[in-house]
Short mmCIF file of N, CA and C in Angstrom, two decimals:
data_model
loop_
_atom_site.label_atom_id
_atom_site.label_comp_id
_atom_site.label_asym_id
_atom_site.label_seq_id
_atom_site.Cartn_x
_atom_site.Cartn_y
_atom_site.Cartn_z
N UNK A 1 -27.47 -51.37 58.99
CA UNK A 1 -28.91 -51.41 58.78
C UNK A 1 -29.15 -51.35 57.28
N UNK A 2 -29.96 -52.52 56.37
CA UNK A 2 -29.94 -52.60 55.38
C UNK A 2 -31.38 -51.76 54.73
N UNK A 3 -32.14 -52.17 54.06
CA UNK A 3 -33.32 -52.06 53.29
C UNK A 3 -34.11 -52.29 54.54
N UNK A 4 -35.41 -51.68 54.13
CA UNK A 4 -36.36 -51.68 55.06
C UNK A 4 -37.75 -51.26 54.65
N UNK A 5 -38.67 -52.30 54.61
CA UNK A 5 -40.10 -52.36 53.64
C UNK A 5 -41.05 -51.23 54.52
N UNK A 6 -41.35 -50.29 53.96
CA UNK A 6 -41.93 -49.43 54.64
C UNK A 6 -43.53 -49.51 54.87
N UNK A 7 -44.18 -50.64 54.40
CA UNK A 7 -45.16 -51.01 55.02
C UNK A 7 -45.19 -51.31 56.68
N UNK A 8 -43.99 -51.63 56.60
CA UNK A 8 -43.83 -51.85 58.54
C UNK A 8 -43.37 -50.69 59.11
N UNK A 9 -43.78 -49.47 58.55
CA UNK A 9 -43.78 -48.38 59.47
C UNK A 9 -45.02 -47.92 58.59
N UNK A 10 -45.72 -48.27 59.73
CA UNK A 10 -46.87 -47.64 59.27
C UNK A 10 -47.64 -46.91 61.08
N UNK A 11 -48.87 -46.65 60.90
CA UNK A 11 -49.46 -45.46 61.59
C UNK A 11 -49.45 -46.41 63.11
N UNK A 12 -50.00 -47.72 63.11
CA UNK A 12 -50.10 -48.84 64.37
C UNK A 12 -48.45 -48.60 65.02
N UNK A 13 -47.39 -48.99 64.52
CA UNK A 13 -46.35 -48.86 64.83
C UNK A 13 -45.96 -47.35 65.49
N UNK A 14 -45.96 -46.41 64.49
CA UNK A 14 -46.02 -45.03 65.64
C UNK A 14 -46.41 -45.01 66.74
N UNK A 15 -47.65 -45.27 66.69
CA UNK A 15 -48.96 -45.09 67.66
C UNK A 15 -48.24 -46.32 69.14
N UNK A 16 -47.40 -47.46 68.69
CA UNK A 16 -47.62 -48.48 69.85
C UNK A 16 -46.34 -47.80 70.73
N UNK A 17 -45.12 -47.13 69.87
CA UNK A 17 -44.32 -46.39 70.53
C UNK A 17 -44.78 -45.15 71.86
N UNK A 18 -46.01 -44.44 71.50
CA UNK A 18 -46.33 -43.16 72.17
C UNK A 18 -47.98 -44.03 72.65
N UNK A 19 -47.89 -45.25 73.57
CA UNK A 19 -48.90 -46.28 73.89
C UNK A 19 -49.48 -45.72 74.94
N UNK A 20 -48.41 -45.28 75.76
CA UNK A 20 -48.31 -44.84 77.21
C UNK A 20 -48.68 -43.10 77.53
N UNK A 21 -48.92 -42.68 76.18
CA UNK A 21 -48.94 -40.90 76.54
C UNK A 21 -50.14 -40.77 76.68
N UNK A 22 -51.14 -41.05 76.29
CA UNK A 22 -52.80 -40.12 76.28
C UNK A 22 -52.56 -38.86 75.58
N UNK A 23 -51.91 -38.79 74.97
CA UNK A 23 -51.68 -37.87 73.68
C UNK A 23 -51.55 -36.81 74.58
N UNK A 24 -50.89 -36.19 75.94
CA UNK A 24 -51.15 -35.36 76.86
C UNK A 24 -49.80 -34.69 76.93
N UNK A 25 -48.84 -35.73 76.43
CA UNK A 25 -47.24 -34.98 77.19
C UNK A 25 -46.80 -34.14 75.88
N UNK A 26 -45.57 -33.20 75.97
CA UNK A 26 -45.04 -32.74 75.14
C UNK A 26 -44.32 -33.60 74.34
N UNK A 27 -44.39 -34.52 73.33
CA UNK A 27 -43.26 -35.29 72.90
C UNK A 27 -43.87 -34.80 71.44
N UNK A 28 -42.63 -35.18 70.67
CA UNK A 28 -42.95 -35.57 68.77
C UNK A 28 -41.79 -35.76 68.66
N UNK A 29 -42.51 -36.97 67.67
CA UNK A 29 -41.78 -37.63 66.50
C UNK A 29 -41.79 -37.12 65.04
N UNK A 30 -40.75 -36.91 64.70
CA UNK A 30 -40.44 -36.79 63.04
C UNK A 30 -40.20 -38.56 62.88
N UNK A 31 -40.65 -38.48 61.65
CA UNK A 31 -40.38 -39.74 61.05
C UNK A 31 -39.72 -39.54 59.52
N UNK A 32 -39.08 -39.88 59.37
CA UNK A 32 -37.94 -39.21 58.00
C UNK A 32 -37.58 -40.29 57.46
N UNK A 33 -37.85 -40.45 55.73
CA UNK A 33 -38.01 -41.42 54.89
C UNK A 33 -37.17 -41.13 53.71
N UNK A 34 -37.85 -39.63 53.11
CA UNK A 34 -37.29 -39.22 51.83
C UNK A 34 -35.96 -38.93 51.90
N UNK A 35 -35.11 -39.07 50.95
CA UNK A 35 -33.85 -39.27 50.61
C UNK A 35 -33.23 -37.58 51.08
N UNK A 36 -34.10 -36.65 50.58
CA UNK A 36 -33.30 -35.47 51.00
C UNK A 36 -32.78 -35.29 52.53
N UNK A 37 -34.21 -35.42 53.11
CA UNK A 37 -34.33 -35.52 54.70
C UNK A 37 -32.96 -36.45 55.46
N UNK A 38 -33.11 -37.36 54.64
CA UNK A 38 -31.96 -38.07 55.56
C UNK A 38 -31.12 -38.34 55.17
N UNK A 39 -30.71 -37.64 54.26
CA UNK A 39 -28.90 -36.54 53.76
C UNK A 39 -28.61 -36.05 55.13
N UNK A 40 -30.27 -35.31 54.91
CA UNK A 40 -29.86 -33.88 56.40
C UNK A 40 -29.29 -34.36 57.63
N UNK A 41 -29.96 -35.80 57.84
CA UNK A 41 -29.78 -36.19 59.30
C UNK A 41 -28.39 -36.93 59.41
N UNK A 42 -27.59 -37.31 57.55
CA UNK A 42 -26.67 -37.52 57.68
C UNK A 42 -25.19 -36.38 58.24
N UNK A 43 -25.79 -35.21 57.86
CA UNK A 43 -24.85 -34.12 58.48
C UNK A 43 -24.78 -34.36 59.84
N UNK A 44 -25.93 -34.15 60.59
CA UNK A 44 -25.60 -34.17 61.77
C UNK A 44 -25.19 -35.02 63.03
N UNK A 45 -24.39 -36.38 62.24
CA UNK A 45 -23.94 -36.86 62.92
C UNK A 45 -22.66 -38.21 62.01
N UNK A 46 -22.25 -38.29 62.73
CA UNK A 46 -21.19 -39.78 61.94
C UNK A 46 -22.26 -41.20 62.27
N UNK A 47 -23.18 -40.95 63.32
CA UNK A 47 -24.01 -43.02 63.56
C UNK A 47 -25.59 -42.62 62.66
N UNK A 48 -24.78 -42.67 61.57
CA UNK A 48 -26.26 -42.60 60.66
C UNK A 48 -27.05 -44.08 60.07
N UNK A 49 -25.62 -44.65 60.37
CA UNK A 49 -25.52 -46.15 59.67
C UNK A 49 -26.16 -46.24 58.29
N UNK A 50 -26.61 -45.23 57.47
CA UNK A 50 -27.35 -45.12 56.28
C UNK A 50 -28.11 -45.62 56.16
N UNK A 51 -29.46 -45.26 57.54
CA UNK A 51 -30.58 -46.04 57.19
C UNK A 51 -31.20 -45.66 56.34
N UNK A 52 -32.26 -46.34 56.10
CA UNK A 52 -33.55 -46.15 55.21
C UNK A 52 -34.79 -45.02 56.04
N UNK A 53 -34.75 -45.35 57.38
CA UNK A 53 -35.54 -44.67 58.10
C UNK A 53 -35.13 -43.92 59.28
N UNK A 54 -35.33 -42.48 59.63
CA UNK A 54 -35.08 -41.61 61.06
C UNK A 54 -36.43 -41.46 61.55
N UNK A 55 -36.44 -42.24 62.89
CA UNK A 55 -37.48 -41.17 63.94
C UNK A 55 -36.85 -40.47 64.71
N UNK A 56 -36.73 -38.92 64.72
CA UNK A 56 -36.19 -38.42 65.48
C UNK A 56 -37.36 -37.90 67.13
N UNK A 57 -36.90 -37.85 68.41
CA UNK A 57 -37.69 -38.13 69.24
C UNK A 57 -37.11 -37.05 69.66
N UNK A 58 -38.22 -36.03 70.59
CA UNK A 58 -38.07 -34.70 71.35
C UNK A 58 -39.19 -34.56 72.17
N UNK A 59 -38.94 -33.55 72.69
CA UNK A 59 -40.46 -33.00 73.67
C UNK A 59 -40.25 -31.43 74.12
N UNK A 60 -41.10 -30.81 74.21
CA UNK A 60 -41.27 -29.53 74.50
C UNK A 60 -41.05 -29.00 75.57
N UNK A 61 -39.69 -28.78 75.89
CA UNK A 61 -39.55 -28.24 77.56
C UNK A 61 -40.46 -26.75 77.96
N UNK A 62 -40.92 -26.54 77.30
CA UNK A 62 -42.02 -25.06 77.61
C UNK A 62 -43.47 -25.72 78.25
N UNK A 63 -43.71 -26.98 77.54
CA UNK A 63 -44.66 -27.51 78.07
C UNK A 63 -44.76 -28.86 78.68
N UNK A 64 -43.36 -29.51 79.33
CA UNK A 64 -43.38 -30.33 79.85
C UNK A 64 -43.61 -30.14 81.16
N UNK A 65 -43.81 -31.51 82.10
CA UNK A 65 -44.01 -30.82 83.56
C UNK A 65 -42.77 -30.66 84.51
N UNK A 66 -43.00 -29.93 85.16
CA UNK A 66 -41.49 -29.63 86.32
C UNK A 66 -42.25 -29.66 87.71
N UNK A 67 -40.99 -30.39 87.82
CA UNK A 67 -41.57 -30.83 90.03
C UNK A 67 -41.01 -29.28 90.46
N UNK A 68 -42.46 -29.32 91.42
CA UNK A 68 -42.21 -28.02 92.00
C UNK A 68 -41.17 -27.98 93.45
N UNK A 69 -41.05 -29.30 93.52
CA UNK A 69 -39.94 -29.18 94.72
C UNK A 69 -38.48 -28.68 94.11
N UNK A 70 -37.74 -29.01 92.74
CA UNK A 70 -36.49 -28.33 92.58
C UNK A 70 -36.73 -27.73 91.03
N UNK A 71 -37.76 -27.79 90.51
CA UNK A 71 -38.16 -26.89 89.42
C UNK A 71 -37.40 -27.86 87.96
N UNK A 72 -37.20 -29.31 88.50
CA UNK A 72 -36.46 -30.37 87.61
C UNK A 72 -37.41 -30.50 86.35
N UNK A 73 -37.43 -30.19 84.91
CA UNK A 73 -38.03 -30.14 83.88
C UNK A 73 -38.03 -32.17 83.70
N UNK A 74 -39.41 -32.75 83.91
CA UNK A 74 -39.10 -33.87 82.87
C UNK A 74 -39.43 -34.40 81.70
N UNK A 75 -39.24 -33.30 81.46
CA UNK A 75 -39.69 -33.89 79.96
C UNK A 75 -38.43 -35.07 79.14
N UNK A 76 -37.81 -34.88 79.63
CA UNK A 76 -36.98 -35.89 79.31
C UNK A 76 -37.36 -37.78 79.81
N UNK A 77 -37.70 -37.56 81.00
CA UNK A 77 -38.36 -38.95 81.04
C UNK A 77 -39.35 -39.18 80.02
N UNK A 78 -40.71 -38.08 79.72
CA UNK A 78 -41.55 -39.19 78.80
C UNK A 78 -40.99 -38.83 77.29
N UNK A 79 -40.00 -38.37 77.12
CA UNK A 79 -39.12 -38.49 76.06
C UNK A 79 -38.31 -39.97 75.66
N UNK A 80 -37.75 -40.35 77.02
CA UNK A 80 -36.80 -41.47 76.93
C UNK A 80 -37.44 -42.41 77.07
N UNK A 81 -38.82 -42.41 77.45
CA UNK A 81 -40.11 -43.91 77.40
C UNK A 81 -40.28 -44.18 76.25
N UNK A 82 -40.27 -42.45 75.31
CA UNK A 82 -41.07 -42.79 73.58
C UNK A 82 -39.67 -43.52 72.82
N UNK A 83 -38.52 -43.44 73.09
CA UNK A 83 -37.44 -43.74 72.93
C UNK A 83 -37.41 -45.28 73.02
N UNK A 84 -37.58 -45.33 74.26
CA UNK A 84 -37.63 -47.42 74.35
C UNK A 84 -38.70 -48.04 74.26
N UNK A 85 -39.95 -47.15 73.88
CA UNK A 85 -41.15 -47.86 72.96
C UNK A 85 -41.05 -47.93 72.14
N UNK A 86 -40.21 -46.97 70.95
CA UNK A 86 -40.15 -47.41 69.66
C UNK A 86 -39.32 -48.48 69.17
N UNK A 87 -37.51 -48.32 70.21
CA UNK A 87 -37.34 -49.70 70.06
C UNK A 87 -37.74 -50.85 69.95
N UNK A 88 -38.31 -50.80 71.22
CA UNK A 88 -39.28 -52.21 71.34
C UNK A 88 -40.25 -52.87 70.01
N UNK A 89 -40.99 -51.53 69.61
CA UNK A 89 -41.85 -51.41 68.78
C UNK A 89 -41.44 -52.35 67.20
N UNK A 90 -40.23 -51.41 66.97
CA UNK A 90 -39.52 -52.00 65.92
C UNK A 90 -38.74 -52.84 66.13
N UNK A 91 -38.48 -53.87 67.25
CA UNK A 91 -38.07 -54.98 67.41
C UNK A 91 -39.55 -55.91 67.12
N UNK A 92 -40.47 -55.59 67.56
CA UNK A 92 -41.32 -56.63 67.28
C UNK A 92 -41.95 -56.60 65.60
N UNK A 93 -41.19 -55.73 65.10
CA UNK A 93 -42.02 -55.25 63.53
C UNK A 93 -40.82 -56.10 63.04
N UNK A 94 -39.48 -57.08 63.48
CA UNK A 94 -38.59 -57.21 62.92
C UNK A 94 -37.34 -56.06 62.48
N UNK A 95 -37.57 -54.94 62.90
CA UNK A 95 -36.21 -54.40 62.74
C UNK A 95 -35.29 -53.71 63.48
N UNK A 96 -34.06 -53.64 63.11
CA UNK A 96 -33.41 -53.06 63.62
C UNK A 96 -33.03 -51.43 64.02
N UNK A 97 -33.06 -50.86 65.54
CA UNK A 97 -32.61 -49.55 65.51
C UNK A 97 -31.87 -49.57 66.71
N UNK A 98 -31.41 -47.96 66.62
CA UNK A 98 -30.28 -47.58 68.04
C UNK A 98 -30.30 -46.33 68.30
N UNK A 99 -30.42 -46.00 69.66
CA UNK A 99 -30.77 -44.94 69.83
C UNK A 99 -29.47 -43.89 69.11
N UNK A 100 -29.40 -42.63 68.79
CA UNK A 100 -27.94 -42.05 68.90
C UNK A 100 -27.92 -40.73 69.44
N UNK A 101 -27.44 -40.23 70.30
CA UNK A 101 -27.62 -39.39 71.02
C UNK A 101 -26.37 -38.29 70.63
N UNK A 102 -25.47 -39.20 69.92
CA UNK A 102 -24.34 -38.18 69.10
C UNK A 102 -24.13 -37.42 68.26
N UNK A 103 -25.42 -36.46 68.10
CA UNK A 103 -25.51 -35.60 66.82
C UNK A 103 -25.13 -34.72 67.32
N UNK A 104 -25.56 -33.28 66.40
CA UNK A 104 -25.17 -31.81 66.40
C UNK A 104 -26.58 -30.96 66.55
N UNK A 105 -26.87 -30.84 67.95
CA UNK A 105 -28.38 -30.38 67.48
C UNK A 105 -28.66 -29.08 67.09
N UNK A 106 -27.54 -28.38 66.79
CA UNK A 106 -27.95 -26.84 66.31
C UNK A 106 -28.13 -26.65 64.58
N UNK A 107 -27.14 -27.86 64.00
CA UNK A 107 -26.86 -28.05 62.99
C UNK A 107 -28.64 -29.23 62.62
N UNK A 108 -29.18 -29.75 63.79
CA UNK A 108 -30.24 -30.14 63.38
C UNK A 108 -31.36 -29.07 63.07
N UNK A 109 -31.36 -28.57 64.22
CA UNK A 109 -32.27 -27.58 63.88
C UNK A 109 -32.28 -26.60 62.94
N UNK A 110 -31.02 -26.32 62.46
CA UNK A 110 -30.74 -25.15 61.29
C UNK A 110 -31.82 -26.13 60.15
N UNK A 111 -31.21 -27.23 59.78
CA UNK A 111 -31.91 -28.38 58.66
C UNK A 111 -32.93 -28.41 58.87
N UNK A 112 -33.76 -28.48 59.81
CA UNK A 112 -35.28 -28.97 59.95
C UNK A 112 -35.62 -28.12 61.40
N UNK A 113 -36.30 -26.63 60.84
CA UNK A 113 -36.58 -25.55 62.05
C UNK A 113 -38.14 -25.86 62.13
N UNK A 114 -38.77 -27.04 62.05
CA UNK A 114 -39.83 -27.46 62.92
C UNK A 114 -39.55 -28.05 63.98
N UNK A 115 -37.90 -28.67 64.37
CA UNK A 115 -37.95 -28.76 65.43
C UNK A 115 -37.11 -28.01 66.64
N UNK A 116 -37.57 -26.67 66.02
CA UNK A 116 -36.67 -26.03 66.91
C UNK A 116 -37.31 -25.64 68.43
N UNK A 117 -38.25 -25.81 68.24
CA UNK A 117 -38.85 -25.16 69.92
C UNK A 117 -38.91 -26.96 70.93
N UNK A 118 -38.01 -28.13 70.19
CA UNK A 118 -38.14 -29.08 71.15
C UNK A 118 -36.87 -29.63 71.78
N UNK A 119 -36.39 -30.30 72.45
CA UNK A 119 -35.17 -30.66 72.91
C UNK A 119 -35.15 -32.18 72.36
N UNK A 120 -33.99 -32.09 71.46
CA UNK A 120 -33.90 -32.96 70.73
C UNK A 120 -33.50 -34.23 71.44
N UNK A 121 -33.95 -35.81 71.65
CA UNK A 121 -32.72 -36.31 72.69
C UNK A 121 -32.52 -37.50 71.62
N UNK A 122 -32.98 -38.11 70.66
CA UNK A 122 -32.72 -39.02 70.16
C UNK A 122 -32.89 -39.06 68.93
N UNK A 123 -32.16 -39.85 68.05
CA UNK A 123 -32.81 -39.75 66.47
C UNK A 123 -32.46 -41.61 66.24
N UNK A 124 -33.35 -41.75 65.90
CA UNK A 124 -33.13 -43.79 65.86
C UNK A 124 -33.32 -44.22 63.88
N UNK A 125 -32.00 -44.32 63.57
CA UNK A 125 -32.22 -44.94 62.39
C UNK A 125 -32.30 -46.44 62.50
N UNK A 126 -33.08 -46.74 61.57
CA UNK A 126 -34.01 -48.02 61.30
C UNK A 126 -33.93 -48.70 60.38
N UNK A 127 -33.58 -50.18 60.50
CA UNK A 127 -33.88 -50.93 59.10
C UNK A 127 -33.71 -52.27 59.24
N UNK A 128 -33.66 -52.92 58.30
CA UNK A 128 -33.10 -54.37 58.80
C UNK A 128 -31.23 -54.74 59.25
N UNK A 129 -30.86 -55.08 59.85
CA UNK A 129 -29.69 -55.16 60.82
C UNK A 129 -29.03 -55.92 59.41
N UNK A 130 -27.84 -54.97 59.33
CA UNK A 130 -27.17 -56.43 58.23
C UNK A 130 -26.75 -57.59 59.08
N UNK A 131 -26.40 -58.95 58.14
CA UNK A 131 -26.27 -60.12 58.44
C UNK A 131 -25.42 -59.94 60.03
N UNK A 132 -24.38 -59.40 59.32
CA UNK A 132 -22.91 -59.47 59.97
C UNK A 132 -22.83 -58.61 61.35
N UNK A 133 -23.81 -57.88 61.70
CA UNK A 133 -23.89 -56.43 62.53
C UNK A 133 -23.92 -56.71 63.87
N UNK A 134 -23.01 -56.17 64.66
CA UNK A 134 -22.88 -56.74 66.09
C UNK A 134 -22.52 -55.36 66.92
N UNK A 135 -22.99 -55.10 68.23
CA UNK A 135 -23.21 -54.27 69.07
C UNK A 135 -21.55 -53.87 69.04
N UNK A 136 -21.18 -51.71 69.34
CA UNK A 136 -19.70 -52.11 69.15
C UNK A 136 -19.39 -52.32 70.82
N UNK A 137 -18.17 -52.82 71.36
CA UNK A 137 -17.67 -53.47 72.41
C UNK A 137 -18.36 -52.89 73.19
N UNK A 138 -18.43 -51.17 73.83
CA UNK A 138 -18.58 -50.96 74.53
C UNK A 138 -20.50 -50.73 75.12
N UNK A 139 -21.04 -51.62 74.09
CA UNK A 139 -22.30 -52.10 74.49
C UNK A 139 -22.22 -53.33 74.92
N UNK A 140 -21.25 -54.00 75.09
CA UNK A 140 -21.62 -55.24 75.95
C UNK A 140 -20.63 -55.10 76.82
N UNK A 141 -19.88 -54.18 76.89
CA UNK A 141 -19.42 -54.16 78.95
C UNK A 141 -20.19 -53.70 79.58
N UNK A 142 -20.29 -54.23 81.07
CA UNK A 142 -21.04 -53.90 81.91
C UNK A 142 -20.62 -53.75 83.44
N UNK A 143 -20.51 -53.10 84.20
CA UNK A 143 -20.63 -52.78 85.17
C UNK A 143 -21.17 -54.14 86.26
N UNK A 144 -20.92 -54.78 87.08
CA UNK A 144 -21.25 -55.43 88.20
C UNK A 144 -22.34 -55.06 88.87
N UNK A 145 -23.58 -55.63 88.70
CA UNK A 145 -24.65 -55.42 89.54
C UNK A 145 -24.85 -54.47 90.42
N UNK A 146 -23.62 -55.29 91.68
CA UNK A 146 -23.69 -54.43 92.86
C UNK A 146 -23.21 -52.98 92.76
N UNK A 147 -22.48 -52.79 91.66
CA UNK A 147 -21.97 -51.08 91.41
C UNK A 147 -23.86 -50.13 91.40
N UNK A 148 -24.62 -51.06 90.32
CA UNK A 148 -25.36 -50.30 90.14
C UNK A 148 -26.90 -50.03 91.31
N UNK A 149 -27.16 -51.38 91.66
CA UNK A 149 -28.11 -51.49 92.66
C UNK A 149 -27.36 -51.81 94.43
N UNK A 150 -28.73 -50.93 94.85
CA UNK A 150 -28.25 -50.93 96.48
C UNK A 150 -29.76 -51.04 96.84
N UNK A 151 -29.63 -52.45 97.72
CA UNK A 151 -30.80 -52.64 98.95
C UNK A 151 -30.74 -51.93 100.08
N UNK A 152 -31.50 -51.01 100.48
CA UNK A 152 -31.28 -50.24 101.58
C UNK A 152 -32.70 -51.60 102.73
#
């Protein structure tokens, strides 16, 4: 992920990621630009790809909702929606991101203790895709249809 004009992250772009919330669910986004900040976010993980830009994505399991049939917290679903809206988002702004789910989140939160009361699930660095940049292998194997779907 190369350079990345930060006019195209601007407030519309946030906003088209979190399209679907009514500003109602527990989620936030950090959005992390300045050079110190995303040193920090370089600690906590090796897939930093040295972007230019981190949104890191969470939600508040204290105030997310839980089905009262097995007491299942989801805040993780409208977590993982704000997750593939922003992709989307910044695919249509022209750039490139990926989710990474391979950090250290204690070591995040030590760095940045505003987000400590959320469950961290994603941090998506952002920028333009270099020329040469191709998914690594094990994003384009796939599993056989029928493994994954069943017509009952």
């Amino acid at each position: 992920i190369g350079k990345v004009k930060m006019c195209l992250i601007n407030t519309n772009m946030i906003n088209h990621f979190f399209f679907f919330l009514h500003n109602k669910q527990p989620l936030h986004a950090w959005v992390i630009t300045d050079e110190i900040n995303r040193n920090k976010i370089k600690e906590t993980t090796l897939y930093h790809y040295n972007a230019p830009l981190y949104v890191v994505i969470g939600y508040n399991p204290n105030e997310s909702w839980v089905r009262s049939f097995d007491n299942e917290n989801h805040g993780y679903v409208d977590a993982s929606l704000a997750v593939a809206s922003y992709w989307f988002a910044a695919a249509d702004n022209g750039l490139g991101t990926v989710c990474v789910s391979d950090f250290d989140p204690e070591k995040l939160y030590n760095l940045f203790p505003e987000m400590k009361d959320h469950h961290i699930l994603a941090i998506m660095p952002t920028g333009y895709p270099a020329e040469d940049a191709k998914p690594a292998k094990w994003h384009t194997d796939s599993k056989d249809i029928t493994e994954m779907v069943t017509y009952l």
